[in-house]
mmCIF file of C-alpha atoms and ligand atoms in Angstrom:
data_model
loop_
_atom_site.group_PDB
_atom_site.id
_atom_site.type_symbol
_atom_site.label_atom_id
_atom_site.label_comp_id
_atom_site.label_asym_id
_atom_site.label_seq_id
_atom_site.Cartn_x
_atom_site.Cartn_y
_atom_site.Cartn_z
ATOM 1 C CA MET A 2 140.347 146.653 120.251
ATOM 2 C CA ALA A 3 138.993 143.520 118.892
ATOM 3 C CA GLY A 4 137.406 141.434 121.889
ATOM 4 C CA THR A 5 136.914 144.337 124.393
ATOM 5 C CA THR A 6 134.080 144.874 126.145
ATOM 6 C CA MET A 7 132.973 147.979 127.719
ATOM 7 C CA PRO A 8 132.988 147.762 131.471
ATOM 8 C CA SER A 9 129.418 147.538 132.792
ATOM 9 C CA PRO A 10 128.067 150.579 133.690
ATOM 10 C CA ILE A 11 124.688 149.085 134.699
ATOM 11 C CA ARG A 12 123.792 148.358 138.617
ATOM 12 C CA VAL A 13 122.846 144.581 138.678
ATOM 13 C CA GLU A 14 120.123 143.836 141.410
ATOM 14 C CA GLU A 15 121.848 141.770 144.246
ATOM 15 C CA ASP A 16 118.961 139.271 144.180
ATOM 16 C CA GLU A 17 118.387 138.944 140.407
ATOM 17 C CA ALA A 18 119.621 135.302 139.656
ATOM 18 C CA GLU A 19 117.200 134.248 142.454
ATOM 19 C CA ASN A 20 114.290 136.379 141.054
ATOM 20 C CA ILE A 21 115.097 135.043 137.536
ATOM 21 C CA ALA A 22 115.130 131.366 138.921
ATOM 22 C CA ARG A 23 111.628 132.115 140.718
ATOM 23 C CA ILE A 24 110.197 134.009 137.369
ATOM 24 C CA ASN A 25 111.174 130.897 135.124
ATOM 25 C CA GLU A 26 109.371 128.796 137.349
ATOM 26 C CA ILE A 27 106.470 130.787 137.344
ATOM 27 C CA LYS A 28 106.232 130.366 133.321
ATOM 28 C CA ARG A 29 106.633 126.903 133.758
ATOM 29 C CA GLU A 30 103.644 126.627 136.014
ATOM 30 C CA ARG A 31 101.457 128.817 133.861
ATOM 31 C CA GLY A 32 102.738 127.497 130.368
ATOM 32 C CA ASP A 33 101.247 129.066 127.318
ATOM 33 C CA SER A 34 98.884 130.926 129.165
ATOM 34 C CA LEU A 35 101.222 133.383 129.935
ATOM 35 C CA ILE A 36 103.494 135.668 127.796
ATOM 36 C CA ILE A 37 106.018 138.054 128.498
ATOM 37 C CA LEU A 38 106.788 140.797 126.680
ATOM 38 C CA ALA A 39 110.108 142.973 126.838
ATOM 39 C CA HIS A 40 111.538 146.087 125.002
ATOM 40 C CA HIS A 41 115.418 146.052 124.216
ATOM 41 C CA TYR A 42 115.462 148.888 126.486
ATOM 42 C CA GLN A 43 114.644 146.710 129.493
ATOM 43 C CA ARG A 44 117.664 145.549 132.110
ATOM 44 C CA LEU A 45 119.720 142.727 131.054
ATOM 45 C CA GLY A 46 117.944 140.399 133.845
ATOM 46 C CA VAL A 47 114.060 141.519 132.723
ATOM 47 C CA HIS A 48 115.290 141.453 129.036
ATOM 48 C CA ALA A 49 116.287 137.573 129.488
ATOM 49 C CA CYS A 50 112.855 136.808 130.939
ATOM 50 C CA GLY A 51 110.963 137.989 127.529
ATOM 51 C CA ASP A 52 109.414 135.348 125.896
ATOM 52 C CA VAL A 53 109.289 138.234 122.995
ATOM 53 C CA VAL A 54 111.933 140.548 122.816
ATOM 54 C CA GLY A 55 112.345 143.520 120.394
ATOM 55 C CA ASP A 56 111.309 147.150 119.682
ATOM 56 C CA SER A 57 107.741 148.527 120.405
ATOM 57 C CA TYR A 58 106.085 147.706 116.594
ATOM 58 C CA HIS A 59 107.250 143.821 116.748
ATOM 59 C CA LEU A 60 106.157 143.898 120.346
ATOM 60 C CA CYS A 61 102.905 145.108 119.468
ATOM 61 C CA LYS A 62 102.254 142.538 116.585
ATOM 62 C CA ALA A 63 103.299 139.997 119.124
ATOM 63 C CA ALA A 64 100.263 141.559 121.534
ATOM 64 C CA ALA A 65 98.010 141.349 118.580
ATOM 65 C CA ASN A 66 99.013 137.975 117.325
ATOM 66 C CA THR A 67 99.248 136.249 120.558
ATOM 67 C CA GLU A 68 96.848 133.430 120.269
ATOM 68 C CA LYS A 69 97.059 131.089 123.516
ATOM 69 C CA ALA A 70 98.406 133.539 126.013
ATOM 70 C CA ARG A 71 95.448 134.717 128.313
ATOM 71 C CA ASP A 72 97.522 137.094 130.580
ATOM 72 C CA ILE A 73 100.024 139.384 128.731
ATOM 73 C CA VAL A 74 102.845 140.890 131.205
ATOM 74 C CA PHE A 75 104.567 143.716 129.164
ATOM 75 C CA CYS A 76 108.028 145.207 130.369
ATOM 76 C CA GLY A 77 108.281 148.585 128.793
ATOM 77 C CA VAL A 78 106.724 152.065 129.296
ATOM 78 C CA ARG A 79 103.080 152.883 129.595
ATOM 79 C CA PHE A 80 102.710 153.539 126.106
ATOM 80 C CA MET A 81 103.562 150.423 124.920
ATOM 81 C CA VAL A 82 101.312 148.454 127.433
ATOM 82 C CA THR A 83 98.220 150.329 126.850
ATOM 83 C CA SER A 84 98.900 149.765 122.853
ATOM 84 C CA ALA A 85 99.071 146.401 123.524
ATOM 85 C CA ALA A 86 95.706 146.457 125.848
ATOM 86 C CA ALA A 87 94.270 147.955 122.818
ATOM 87 C CA LEU A 88 95.140 145.362 120.178
ATOM 88 C CA CYS A 89 94.992 142.471 122.633
ATOM 89 C CA ARG A 90 91.347 140.290 122.594
ATOM 90 C CA ASP A 91 88.525 140.815 125.128
ATOM 91 C CA ASP A 92 89.292 137.635 127.002
ATOM 92 C CA GLN A 93 92.889 138.670 127.220
ATOM 93 C CA VAL A 94 94.839 140.793 130.325
ATOM 94 C CA VAL A 95 97.513 142.798 130.109
ATOM 95 C CA TYR A 96 99.672 143.708 133.172
ATOM 96 C CA HIS A 97 102.280 146.352 133.661
ATOM 97 C CA PRO A 98 104.897 145.352 136.474
ATOM 98 C CA ASP A 99 105.268 149.108 137.445
ATOM 99 C CA ARG A 100 102.463 151.637 136.112
ATOM 100 C CA ASN A 101 104.865 154.529 137.012
ATOM 101 C CA ALA A 102 107.086 153.865 134.044
ATOM 102 C CA GLY A 103 105.794 156.610 131.720
ATOM 103 C CA CYS A 104 107.742 158.392 128.694
ATOM 104 C CA PRO A 105 108.542 162.254 128.985
ATOM 105 C CA MET A 106 108.263 162.295 125.290
ATOM 106 C CA ALA A 107 104.629 160.825 125.117
ATOM 107 C CA ASP A 108 103.972 163.531 128.099
ATOM 108 C CA MET A 109 104.890 166.563 125.448
ATOM 109 C CA ALA A 110 101.558 166.292 123.573
ATOM 110 C CA ASN A 111 98.277 165.843 125.451
ATOM 111 C CA LEU A 112 94.487 165.407 124.210
ATOM 112 C CA PRO A 113 93.583 169.093 124.762
ATOM 113 C CA GLN A 114 96.563 170.499 123.093
ATOM 114 C CA VAL A 115 96.319 168.223 119.938
ATOM 115 C CA ARG A 116 92.524 168.821 119.397
ATOM 116 C CA THR A 117 93.314 172.767 119.616
ATOM 117 C CA SER A 118 95.883 172.243 117.380
ATOM 118 C CA TRP A 119 93.519 170.395 114.998
ATOM 119 C CA LYS A 120 91.195 173.210 115.323
ATOM 120 C CA GLU A 121 93.780 175.738 114.395
ATOM 121 C CA LEU A 122 94.571 173.767 111.316
ATOM 122 C CA SER A 123 91.257 173.702 110.187
ATOM 123 C CA GLU A 124 91.001 177.243 109.861
ATOM 124 C CA VAL A 125 93.721 177.643 107.973
ATOM 125 C CA THR A 126 93.888 174.488 105.438
ATOM 126 C CA ASP A 127 91.212 171.764 104.655
ATOM 127 C CA THR A 128 92.112 169.084 107.494
ATOM 128 C CA GLU A 129 90.748 166.239 105.012
ATOM 129 C CA ALA A 130 93.786 166.379 103.281
ATOM 130 C CA VAL A 131 95.657 166.428 106.779
ATOM 131 C CA VAL A 132 96.813 162.673 107.852
ATOM 132 C CA PRO A 133 97.283 163.002 111.411
ATOM 133 C CA VAL A 134 100.305 160.381 112.471
ATOM 134 C CA VAL A 135 101.005 159.589 115.916
ATOM 135 C CA TYR A 136 104.367 158.001 116.983
ATOM 136 C CA MET A 137 103.874 155.000 119.053
ATOM 137 C CA ASN A 138 105.223 157.172 121.822
ATOM 138 C CA SER A 139 102.059 158.761 122.932
ATOM 139 C CA ASP A 140 99.121 158.198 125.278
ATOM 140 C CA LEU A 141 96.158 155.929 123.988
ATOM 141 C CA ASP A 142 93.596 158.779 123.906
ATOM 142 C CA LEU A 143 96.356 160.357 121.157
ATOM 143 C CA LYS A 144 96.173 156.963 119.192
ATOM 144 C CA ALA A 145 92.433 157.370 119.184
ATOM 145 C CA PHE A 146 91.888 160.481 117.833
ATOM 146 C CA CYS A 147 94.326 159.584 115.389
ATOM 147 C CA GLY A 148 91.993 156.569 114.319
ATOM 148 C CA GLU A 149 88.731 158.727 114.537
ATOM 149 C CA ARG A 150 90.198 161.015 111.464
ATOM 150 C CA GLY A 151 91.530 158.073 109.520
ATOM 151 C CA GLY A 152 95.042 158.531 110.957
ATOM 152 C CA ILE A 153 97.960 155.834 111.986
ATOM 153 C CA VAL A 154 100.262 155.038 114.302
ATOM 154 C CA CYS A 155 103.858 154.829 113.348
ATOM 155 C CA THR A 156 107.077 153.331 115.124
ATOM 156 C CA SER A 157 110.781 154.104 114.123
ATOM 157 C CA SER A 158 110.969 150.832 112.205
ATOM 158 C CA ASN A 159 108.267 151.667 110.023
ATOM 159 C CA ALA A 160 108.085 155.279 109.560
ATOM 160 C CA GLY A 161 108.730 155.414 105.821
ATOM 161 C CA LYS A 162 106.046 153.175 104.899
ATOM 162 C CA VAL A 163 103.459 155.132 106.806
ATOM 163 C CA PHE A 164 104.787 158.325 104.845
ATOM 164 C CA ASP A 165 103.934 155.889 102.173
ATOM 165 C CA TRP A 166 100.729 154.967 103.187
ATOM 166 C CA CYS A 167 99.648 158.946 104.321
ATOM 167 C CA TYR A 168 100.587 160.612 100.896
ATOM 168 C CA GLU A 169 98.163 157.776 99.289
ATOM 169 C CA ARG A 170 95.446 159.639 101.115
ATOM 170 C CA GLY A 171 96.231 163.067 101.678
ATOM 171 C CA GLU A 172 98.455 165.989 100.855
ATOM 172 C CA LYS A 173 99.572 166.824 104.347
ATOM 173 C CA ILE A 174 101.324 164.947 107.469
ATOM 174 C CA PHE A 175 100.514 166.107 110.911
ATOM 175 C CA PHE A 176 103.129 164.169 112.944
ATOM 176 C CA PHE A 177 103.264 163.987 116.715
ATOM 177 C CA PRO A 178 104.880 164.281 119.286
ATOM 178 C CA ASP A 179 108.565 163.505 118.282
ATOM 179 C CA GLU A 180 109.737 166.123 116.069
ATOM 180 C CA HIS A 181 112.903 164.269 115.234
ATOM 181 C CA LEU A 182 111.641 161.126 113.968
ATOM 182 C CA GLY A 183 109.491 163.066 111.673
ATOM 183 C CA ARG A 184 111.935 165.355 110.430
ATOM 184 C CA ASN A 185 114.773 162.413 110.039
ATOM 185 C CA THR A 186 111.818 160.134 108.078
ATOM 186 C CA ALA A 187 110.722 163.636 105.911
ATOM 187 C CA ASN A 188 114.430 164.067 104.997
ATOM 188 C CA LYS A 189 114.869 160.095 103.917
ATOM 189 C CA TYR A 190 111.950 160.622 101.819
ATOM 190 C CA GLY A 191 113.201 163.908 100.012
ATOM 191 C CA ILE A 192 110.520 166.310 101.160
ATOM 192 C CA ALA A 193 112.129 169.953 100.611
ATOM 193 C CA ARG A 194 113.050 171.800 103.780
ATOM 194 C CA ASP A 195 110.678 174.714 103.461
ATOM 195 C CA GLU A 196 107.714 171.900 103.139
ATOM 196 C CA ILE A 197 108.679 171.068 106.833
ATOM 197 C CA VAL A 198 107.509 173.404 109.562
ATOM 198 C CA LEU A 199 107.548 172.984 113.315
ATOM 199 C CA TRP A 200 104.527 173.320 115.011
ATOM 200 C CA ASP A 201 104.903 174.884 118.806
ATOM 201 C CA PRO A 202 101.853 173.812 120.835
ATOM 202 C CA LYS A 203 102.341 176.468 123.231
ATOM 203 C CA LEU A 204 101.748 179.178 120.453
ATOM 204 C CA PRO A 205 98.787 180.257 118.453
ATOM 205 C CA TYR A 206 98.769 178.116 115.061
ATOM 206 C CA GLY A 207 101.772 176.631 116.167
ATOM 207 C CA GLY A 208 103.638 179.934 115.668
ATOM 208 C CA LEU A 209 103.554 179.609 111.885
ATOM 209 C CA GLU A 210 102.383 181.772 109.420
ATOM 210 C CA HIS A 211 98.965 180.605 107.393
ATOM 211 C CA ASP A 212 100.917 180.478 104.205
ATOM 212 C CA GLN A 213 103.826 178.022 106.079
ATOM 213 C CA ILE A 214 101.096 175.827 107.045
ATOM 214 C CA ARG A 215 99.465 176.134 103.553
ATOM 215 C CA LYS A 216 102.908 175.123 101.711
ATOM 216 C CA ALA A 217 103.665 172.663 104.428
ATOM 217 C CA ARG A 218 103.833 168.778 103.604
ATOM 218 C CA VAL A 219 104.728 167.744 106.925
ATOM 219 C CA ILE A 220 103.772 169.590 110.156
ATOM 220 C CA LEU A 221 106.014 168.465 113.063
ATOM 221 C CA TRP A 222 104.937 168.719 116.806
ATOM 222 C CA LYS A 223 107.829 170.268 118.850
ATOM 223 C CA GLY A 224 108.740 167.178 121.127
ATOM 224 C CA TYR A 225 111.740 165.352 121.840
ATOM 225 C CA CYS A 226 113.341 162.267 123.296
ATOM 226 C CA HIS A 227 115.906 163.561 126.099
ATOM 227 C CA VAL A 228 117.793 160.255 126.023
ATOM 228 C CA HIS A 229 118.408 160.227 122.208
ATOM 229 C CA THR A 230 118.690 164.291 121.463
ATOM 230 C CA ARG A 231 122.145 164.131 123.711
ATOM 231 C CA PHE A 232 123.969 162.723 121.046
ATOM 232 C CA SER A 233 125.698 165.218 119.021
ATOM 233 C CA VAL A 234 127.931 165.401 115.840
ATOM 234 C CA GLU A 235 131.221 166.293 118.249
ATOM 235 C CA MET A 236 130.719 162.881 119.791
ATOM 236 C CA ILE A 237 130.730 161.024 116.816
ATOM 237 C CA GLU A 238 133.765 162.695 115.443
ATOM 238 C CA LYS A 239 135.283 162.118 118.854
ATOM 239 C CA THR A 240 134.577 158.521 118.669
ATOM 240 C CA ARG A 241 135.747 157.994 115.068
ATOM 241 C CA ALA A 242 138.949 159.967 116.026
ATOM 242 C CA GLU A 243 139.204 157.260 119.042
ATOM 243 C CA TYR A 244 138.614 154.148 117.127
ATOM 244 C CA ASP A 245 140.078 153.488 114.154
ATOM 245 C CA GLY A 246 137.458 152.295 111.484
ATOM 246 C CA ILE A 247 134.354 152.341 113.996
ATOM 247 C CA LYS A 248 130.691 152.426 112.379
ATOM 248 C CA VAL A 249 128.457 154.806 114.237
ATOM 249 C CA ILE A 250 124.641 154.029 114.193
ATOM 250 C CA VAL A 251 121.954 156.341 115.824
ATOM 251 C CA HIS A 252 118.512 156.087 116.269
ATOM 252 C CA PRO A 253 116.171 158.114 114.447
ATOM 253 C CA GLU A 254 114.804 159.797 117.425
ATOM 254 C CA CYS A 255 118.353 161.715 117.477
ATOM 255 C CA THR A 256 118.829 165.278 115.574
ATOM 256 C CA GLU A 257 119.214 165.508 112.064
ATOM 257 C CA GLU A 258 122.731 166.640 112.479
ATOM 258 C CA ALA A 259 123.558 163.425 114.260
ATOM 259 C CA VAL A 260 121.549 161.238 111.813
ATOM 260 C CA ALA A 261 123.404 162.937 109.147
ATOM 261 C CA ALA A 262 127.084 162.556 110.675
ATOM 262 C CA ALA A 263 126.671 158.814 111.224
ATOM 263 C CA ASP A 264 127.071 155.518 109.188
ATOM 264 C CA TYR A 265 123.328 154.533 109.964
ATOM 265 C CA SER A 266 120.222 155.545 111.770
ATOM 266 C CA GLY A 267 117.692 152.520 112.341
ATOM 267 C CA SER A 268 115.014 151.597 115.413
ATOM 268 C CA THR A 269 116.192 149.509 118.221
ATOM 269 C CA GLY A 270 115.319 146.610 115.884
ATOM 270 C CA PHE A 271 117.644 147.589 112.883
ATOM 271 C CA ILE A 272 120.348 148.296 115.672
ATOM 272 C CA GLN A 273 120.082 144.420 117.244
ATOM 273 C CA ASP A 274 119.874 142.887 113.874
ATOM 274 C CA TYR A 275 123.312 145.086 113.087
ATOM 275 C CA VAL A 276 125.100 143.958 115.740
ATOM 276 C CA VAL A 277 124.017 140.310 115.993
ATOM 277 C CA ASN A 278 123.753 139.457 112.282
ATOM 278 C CA LYS A 279 126.125 142.052 110.293
ATOM 279 C CA MET A 280 129.022 142.583 112.514
ATOM 280 C CA LYS A 281 131.666 139.945 112.437
ATOM 281 C CA PRO A 282 134.183 139.460 115.224
ATOM 282 C CA GLY A 283 136.885 142.090 115.661
ATOM 283 C CA ASP A 284 134.300 144.858 114.271
ATOM 284 C CA LYS A 285 133.552 147.843 116.357
ATOM 285 C CA VAL A 286 130.394 149.931 116.418
ATOM 286 C CA ALA A 287 129.611 153.053 118.550
ATOM 287 C CA ILE A 288 125.913 153.278 119.151
ATOM 288 C CA GLY A 289 123.675 156.456 120.235
ATOM 289 C CA THR A 290 120.451 155.006 121.570
ATOM 290 C CA GLU A 291 119.481 154.133 125.131
ATOM 291 C CA VAL A 292 122.517 152.651 127.199
ATOM 292 C CA ASN A 293 121.031 149.267 128.410
ATOM 293 C CA MET A 294 120.648 148.097 124.864
ATOM 294 C CA ILE A 295 123.975 148.745 124.194
ATOM 295 C CA HIS A 296 125.153 147.233 127.460
ATOM 296 C CA ARG A 297 123.119 143.827 126.723
ATOM 297 C CA LEU A 298 124.713 143.808 123.092
ATOM 298 C CA SER A 299 128.054 144.301 124.102
ATOM 299 C CA VAL A 300 127.639 141.459 126.928
ATOM 300 C CA GLN A 301 126.049 139.083 124.642
ATOM 301 C CA HIS A 302 129.045 139.775 121.715
ATOM 302 C CA PRO A 303 132.143 140.087 123.739
ATOM 303 C CA ASP A 304 134.188 139.229 120.227
ATOM 304 C CA ARG A 305 133.019 142.587 118.797
ATOM 305 C CA LEU A 306 133.422 146.205 120.363
ATOM 306 C CA VAL A 307 130.033 147.740 120.819
ATOM 307 C CA ILE A 308 130.128 150.929 122.782
ATOM 308 C CA PRO A 309 127.926 153.907 123.672
ATOM 309 C CA LEU A 310 128.487 157.476 122.318
ATOM 310 C CA VAL A 311 127.807 158.568 125.523
ATOM 311 C CA ARG A 312 125.939 157.126 128.283
ATOM 312 C CA SER A 313 122.314 157.822 128.102
ATOM 313 C CA LEU A 314 120.095 155.857 130.077
ATOM 314 C CA CYS A 315 116.137 156.017 130.299
ATOM 315 C CA PRO A 316 115.223 156.085 133.812
ATOM 316 C CA ASN A 317 111.740 155.080 133.042
ATOM 317 C CA MET A 318 112.604 152.073 130.991
ATOM 318 C CA PHE A 319 114.902 151.139 133.897
ATOM 319 C CA LYS A 320 112.557 151.376 136.382
ATOM 320 C CA ILE A 321 111.394 147.616 136.454
ATOM 321 C CA SER A 322 113.575 145.312 137.658
ATOM 322 C CA THR A 323 113.505 141.536 137.885
ATOM 323 C CA GLY A 324 112.062 141.949 141.711
ATOM 324 C CA ASP A 325 109.133 143.862 140.246
ATOM 325 C CA LEU A 326 108.542 141.272 137.273
ATOM 326 C CA ARG A 327 108.841 138.724 139.766
ATOM 327 C CA ASP A 328 106.382 140.603 141.851
ATOM 328 C CA CYS A 329 103.752 140.819 139.497
ATOM 329 C CA LEU A 330 104.104 137.222 138.304
ATOM 330 C CA GLU A 331 103.651 136.058 142.009
ATOM 331 C CA ASN A 332 100.408 138.393 142.487
ATOM 332 C CA LEU A 333 99.036 138.272 138.652
ATOM 333 C CA ASP A 334 95.562 137.166 140.187
ATOM 334 C CA THR A 335 95.256 140.325 141.924
ATOM 335 C CA TRP A 336 97.810 142.601 140.308
ATOM 336 C CA GLU A 337 95.855 145.667 138.479
ATOM 337 C CA PRO A 338 95.059 144.702 135.012
ATOM 338 C CA VAL A 339 95.572 147.855 131.850
ATOM 339 C CA ARG A 340 92.211 148.078 130.767
ATOM 340 C CA PRO A 341 91.484 151.052 128.245
ATOM 341 C CA ASP A 342 88.311 152.812 127.818
ATOM 342 C CA PRO A 343 86.197 150.646 125.627
ATOM 343 C CA ALA A 344 85.712 153.962 122.911
ATOM 344 C CA GLU A 345 89.319 154.942 123.259
ATOM 345 C CA LYS A 346 90.285 151.322 122.603
ATOM 346 C CA ALA A 347 88.335 150.983 119.523
ATOM 347 C CA PHE A 348 89.553 154.169 117.667
ATOM 348 C CA ALA A 349 92.795 153.666 118.708
ATOM 349 C CA ARG A 350 92.779 150.059 117.292
ATOM 350 C CA VAL A 351 91.748 151.574 114.079
ATOM 351 C CA ALA A 352 95.268 153.673 113.984
ATOM 352 C CA LEU A 353 97.037 150.941 115.248
ATOM 353 C CA ASP A 354 95.718 148.345 112.775
ATOM 354 C CA ASN A 355 96.333 150.970 110.094
ATOM 355 C CA MET A 356 99.996 150.765 111.026
ATOM 356 C CA LEU A 357 100.280 146.785 111.363
ATOM 357 C CA ALA A 358 98.116 146.662 108.134
ATOM 358 C CA CYS A 359 100.509 149.011 105.966
ATOM 359 C CA ALA A 360 103.853 147.807 107.633
ATOM 360 C CA GLY A 361 103.020 143.961 107.030
HETATM 361 S S1 SF4 B 404 113.949 156.327 125.826
HETATM 362 FE FE1 SF4 B 404 113.073 158.225 125.022
HETATM 363 S S2 SF4 B 404 111.267 157.849 123.776
HETATM 364 FE FE2 SF4 B 404 111.887 155.842 124.767
HETATM 365 S S3 SF4 B 404 110.596 155.870 126.573
HETATM 366 FE FE3 SF4 B 404 112.441 156.700 127.332
HETATM 367 S S4 SF4 B 404 112.074 158.921 127.234
HETATM 368 FE FE4 SF4 B 404 110.565 157.745 125.997
#
């Protein structure tokens, strides 16, 4: 199968080439005053227009460290864009080409629910010893909630270091909203099964006995990514049976069973590095993550086999087209900027800065 590429499953925009040419023209005109950040899950054409491309952690770092750019255009979903807006300077402006691009997992936790849960926790255990950890995939008010309580933001590329950081400061981690990243990180960390509990925000006290809460070292919010929980052990076994010698990588938002069955698990940054730098011509890999990224890697590396475990597309990441990006850039002076509430920004920034400081 060496040298084989999967057929393109992704619809290409009719006027993509024209849009990209116009986007590049605007980039040249605006020079250093403009920077475009693009997540790995963005469409091929949009990804190609990014000045910085990467996972949410690296894009956040880029937003925090951008010195010359005044205008930051973020091609990703809403939680990434608001995080960048919280991290940038007051003289910088962040724009989102499609404000409707959200994240269903981020929507699985909201501030009233988290506040209620925290109050219930405080009735059972000393919350001074509980460190709240919010996944990057969350609304800014939840990051502010964590920042206000000495907590931290984590991403799939730094979750292990975040656990170290937390246990230097407390005894328990309250992790939301993705149970799978939390559980996979806790497993890797060697935390015993009966010290990892699942908190269902729809039930009083998360549906847990008080003793379970007191004993827990990790309390996981019941939330998930529908794109990543599709990948199963059966798919991994079937792929291995079909392609001799193939390696399997899954994202840590997948179930613990899928992670245990795979050869490797890692963030989009890890996956990108594996395909680009670790694979040799003729090698084969099946990946359990969003299909746009896998498609792009297979197109960019036709000398190796890069296939999805199964086609799983994030419709929100897919929303931004080169046409949307072009529209945003052509109308930047009147495009509505993303401006967080100042108090929310200040507390969210505490949790985001803790993340940047702890992961280096
Ligand atoms: S891939 Fe999953 S976590 Fe990422 S934006 Fe889409 S729904 Fe949200």
